[in-house]
């Protein structure tokens, strides 16, 4: 069965430092991978996606993610964290373009000033 | 343009009751998906509708049902509510079937069962 895992429930980083939020996937075939962010009492906002092409994907708000097929990972990164990046981050995957997304359980990112 | 609208935003129901949640997608979007979000389980897929037909269904009991109307608006119904149904219910709309077209999520309906 396809699945997405986020091994860290919480990530703390100092403002200005680089941040990484980890995601691994188990999806048959060619995976479609996504990152979403959720702020309190809000729905999910799309950050970026990987479908095919370059392994390094750039998204909204300065975020990027690297698709690594050999390690089955799709980690979210940002060179310099902002306090306003503090939120709940979800990795999600699908094994084709017309099947529902399977989400990881989320990682809470706290950026400390 | 208007986003995905979910009503109501908050609901409190008693065990055994039933509830109906509504989702109005972005104009022109024909696909609506529903997810249940809980702190312990994260986001769990409920169902997906496209052109008034249920195209995919998650692993939830038959107490959970949904439908989509000709204007693409969707409702989900939960009958015989249980305490464990307390959750944030999120709706996402898309131009086409599947996430490749890009999901836009609503702010959700927070259901509390007491």
Coordinates of C-alpha atoms in Angstrom, one line a residue:
Chain A
X1 CA 0.0 0.0 0.0
X2 CA 1.2 3.5 -0.7
X3 CA 2.3 5.5 2.3
X4 CA 4.1 8.7 3.2
X5 CA 6.0 9.1 6.4
X6 CA 7.2 12.2 8.3
X7 CA 9.6 10.9 10.9
X8 CA 9.6 14.0 13.0
X9 CA 6.6 15.3 14.9
X10 CA 8.4 18.6 15.8
X11 CA 11.3 20.5 14.3
X12 CA 12.8 23.5 16.0
X13 CA 15.1 25.9 14.3
X14 CA 16.5 29.3 15.0
X15 CA 15.5 32.2 12.7
X16 CA 17.9 32.7 9.9
X17 CA 19.2 29.1 10.0
X18 CA 18.4 26.6 7.3
X19 CA 15.5 24.3 7.9
X20 CA 14.7 20.7 6.7
X21 CA 11.5 18.9 7.2
X22 CA 11.8 15.2 6.3
X23 CA 9.5 13.0 4.2
X24 CA 9.9 9.5 2.9
X25 CA 7.5 7.7 0.7
X26 CA 6.4 4.2 -0.3
X27 CA 4.5 4.6 -3.5
X28 CA 4.5 2.2 -6.4
X29 CA 5.3 3.4 -9.8
X30 CA 6.3 7.0 -10.4
X31 CA 5.3 9.0 -7.4
X32 CA 3.5 12.3 -7.4
X33 CA 4.8 14.1 -4.3
X34 CA 3.5 17.3 -2.6
X35 CA 4.2 19.6 0.3
X36 CA 1.4 21.6 2.0
X37 CA 1.5 24.0 5.0
X38 CA -1.3 24.5 7.5
X39 CA -1.6 27.6 9.7
X40 CA -3.9 27.5 12.8
X41 CA -7.6 27.2 12.0
X42 CA -6.9 27.2 8.3
X43 CA -7.0 24.7 5.5
X44 CA -3.9 23.4 3.7
X45 CA -1.9 25.7 1.4
X46 CA 0.0 24.2 -1.5
X47 CA 3.8 24.8 -1.4
X48 CA 5.3 22.6 -4.2
X49 CA 5.0 19.4 -6.1
X50 CA 7.2 16.9 -7.9
X51 CA 5.8 14.9 -10.8
X52 CA 8.7 14.5 -13.2
X53 CA 11.8 16.4 -14.3
X54 CA 14.4 18.1 -12.1
X55 CA 14.9 16.5 -8.8
X56 CA 15.1 19.9 -7.1
X57 CA 11.7 21.6 -7.0
X58 CA 11.2 25.2 -6.1
X59 CA 8.0 26.4 -4.5
X60 CA 6.2 29.2 -2.7
X61 CA 7.7 31.4 0.0
X62 CA 11.3 30.3 -0.7
X63 CA 10.8 26.6 0.0
X64 CA 12.3 23.9 -2.1
X65 CA 12.3 20.1 -2.0
X66 CA 14.6 17.5 -3.4
X67 CA 13.3 14.2 -4.8
X68 CA 15.7 11.4 -4.1
X69 CA 14.6 8.1 -5.7
X70 CA 17.3 5.9 -4.3
X71 CA 16.4 7.1 -0.7
X72 CA 12.7 7.4 -1.5
X73 CA 12.8 10.8 0.1
X74 CA 11.3 14.2 -0.6
X75 CA 12.6 16.5 2.1
X76 CA 11.4 20.1 2.3
X77 CA 14.1 22.8 2.7
X78 CA 14.6 26.5 3.1
X79 CA 17.9 28.3 3.3
X80 CA 16.9 30.8 5.9
X81 CA 14.0 30.2 8.3
X82 CA 11.5 33.0 9.3
X83 CA 9.4 33.1 12.4
X84 CA 6.4 33.3 10.1
X85 CA 7.3 29.8 8.7
X86 CA 6.1 28.3 12.0
X87 CA 3.2 26.0 11.1
X88 CA 2.2 22.4 10.5
X89 CA 3.8 20.9 7.3
X90 CA 2.4 17.9 5.5
X91 CA 4.0 15.7 2.9
X92 CA 1.6 13.9 0.5
X93 CA 1.9 11.4 -2.3
X94 CA 0.0 9.6 -5.0
X95 CA 1.1 6.9 -7.5
X96 CA -0.7 8.4 -10.4
X97 CA -2.3 11.6 -11.3
X98 CA -5.9 10.5 -10.7
X99 CA -5.7 8.8 -7.3
X100 CA -6.2 10.5 -4.0
X101 CA -3.4 12.0 -2.0
X102 CA -2.0 10.0 0.9
X103 CA -0.7 12.3 3.6
X104 CA 2.0 12.0 6.2
X105 CA 1.0 12.8 9.8
X106 CA 2.5 16.2 9.7
X107 CA 5.5 17.9 11.2
X108 CA 5.2 21.0 13.4
X109 CA 7.9 23.5 12.6
X110 CA 8.8 26.1 15.2
X111 CA 11.1 28.9 14.2
X112 CA 12.5 30.7 17.2
X113 CA 13.6 34.3 17.1
Chain B
X1 CA -11.9 34.7 -7.2
X2 CA -13.7 33.1 -4.3
X3 CA -11.9 30.2 -2.6
X4 CA -13.4 26.9 -1.4
X5 CA -16.2 27.6 1.1
X6 CA -17.0 25.1 3.8
X7 CA -20.1 25.5 6.0
X8 CA -20.5 25.6 8.9
X9 CA -17.1 26.4 10.4
X10 CA -17.9 24.8 13.7
X11 CA -20.5 22.2 14.9
X12 CA -21.2 20.6 18.2
X13 CA -23.3 17.4 18.0
X14 CA -24.4 14.7 20.4
X15 CA -23.5 11.1 20.0
X16 CA -26.1 9.3 17.9
X17 CA -27.1 12.3 15.9
X18 CA -26.3 12.9 12.3
X19 CA -24.6 15.8 10.6
X20 CA -24.3 17.3 7.1
X21 CA -21.3 19.3 6.0
X22 CA -21.2 21.5 2.9
X23 CA -18.5 22.4 0.5
X24 CA -18.7 24.9 -2.4
X25 CA -15.7 24.5 -4.7
X26 CA -14.0 27.2 -6.7
X27 CA -16.0 28.2 -9.7
X28 CA -15.2 25.9 -12.6
X29 CA -13.7 23.2 -10.5
X30 CA -15.5 19.9 -11.0
X31 CA -13.7 17.7 -8.5
X32 CA -14.3 17.7 -4.7
X33 CA -12.4 15.6 -2.2
X34 CA -13.0 15.2 1.5
X35 CA -10.5 14.5 4.2
X36 CA -10.8 14.0 8.0
X37 CA -8.0 15.5 10.1
X38 CA -7.4 14.3 13.6
X39 CA -4.3 14.9 15.8
X40 CA -3.7 11.1 16.1
X41 CA -4.3 10.0 12.5
X42 CA -3.4 13.1 10.5
X43 CA -5.3 13.5 7.3
X44 CA -7.4 10.5 6.1
X45 CA -9.0 10.4 2.7
X46 CA -12.8 10.0 2.8
X47 CA -14.0 10.3 -0.8
X48 CA -13.6 12.1 -4.1
X49 CA -16.3 13.2 -6.5
X50 CA -16.1 14.3 -10.1
X51 CA -19.1 15.3 -12.2
X52 CA -21.5 14.1 -9.6
X53 CA -20.0 10.6 -9.4
X54 CA -18.0 9.1 -6.6
X55 CA -14.6 8.2 -8.1
X56 CA -12.7 7.1 -5.1
X57 CA -13.5 6.1 -1.5
X58 CA -11.4 5.8 1.6
X59 CA -11.5 3.3 4.3
X60 CA -14.3 4.7 6.4
X61 CA -17.5 3.0 7.6
X62 CA -20.8 3.3 5.8
X63 CA -21.9 5.9 8.3
X64 CA -19.9 8.3 6.2
X65 CA -21.5 9.3 2.9
X66 CA -21.4 12.1 0.4
X67 CA -22.7 13.4 -2.8
X68 CA -22.0 16.0 -5.4
X69 CA -24.6 18.2 -7.1
X70 CA -24.7 19.4 -10.7
X71 CA -23.2 22.7 -9.7
X72 CA -20.2 20.8 -8.2
X73 CA -21.1 21.6 -4.7
X74 CA -20.7 18.7 -2.4
X75 CA -22.1 17.5 0.9
X76 CA -20.9 14.8 3.3
X77 CA -23.1 13.2 5.9
X78 CA -22.2 11.3 9.0
X79 CA -24.9 9.3 10.7
X80 CA -25.0 7.9 14.2
X81 CA -22.2 10.1 15.4
X82 CA -19.5 8.7 17.6
X83 CA -17.1 10.5 19.9
X84 CA -14.3 9.5 17.6
X85 CA -15.8 11.4 14.7
X86 CA -14.7 14.6 16.3
X87 CA -12.3 16.1 13.8
X88 CA -11.6 18.8 11.3
X89 CA -13.2 17.9 8.0
X90 CA -11.5 19.4 5.0
X91 CA -12.8 19.8 1.5
X92 CA -10.5 20.3 -1.5
X93 CA -11.6 21.3 -5.0
X94 CA -9.7 20.7 -8.2
X95 CA -10.3 21.3 -11.9
X96 CA -10.0 17.7 -12.7
X97 CA -9.7 14.3 -11.1
X98 CA -6.7 13.7 -8.8
X99 CA -4.1 16.0 -7.2
X100 CA -2.1 16.6 -10.4
X101 CA -4.5 19.4 -11.2
X102 CA -3.8 21.0 -7.9
X103 CA -6.0 20.9 -4.8
X104 CA -7.3 24.0 -3.2
X105 CA -8.4 23.4 0.4
X106 CA -11.2 25.1 2.3
X107 CA -10.7 26.2 5.9
X108 CA -12.6 23.2 7.2
X109 CA -15.5 22.3 9.4
X110 CA -14.6 21.5 13.0
X111 CA -17.0 18.9 14.3
X112 CA -17.1 18.2 18.0
X113 CA -19.2 15.2 19.2
X114 CA -20.1 15.2 22.8

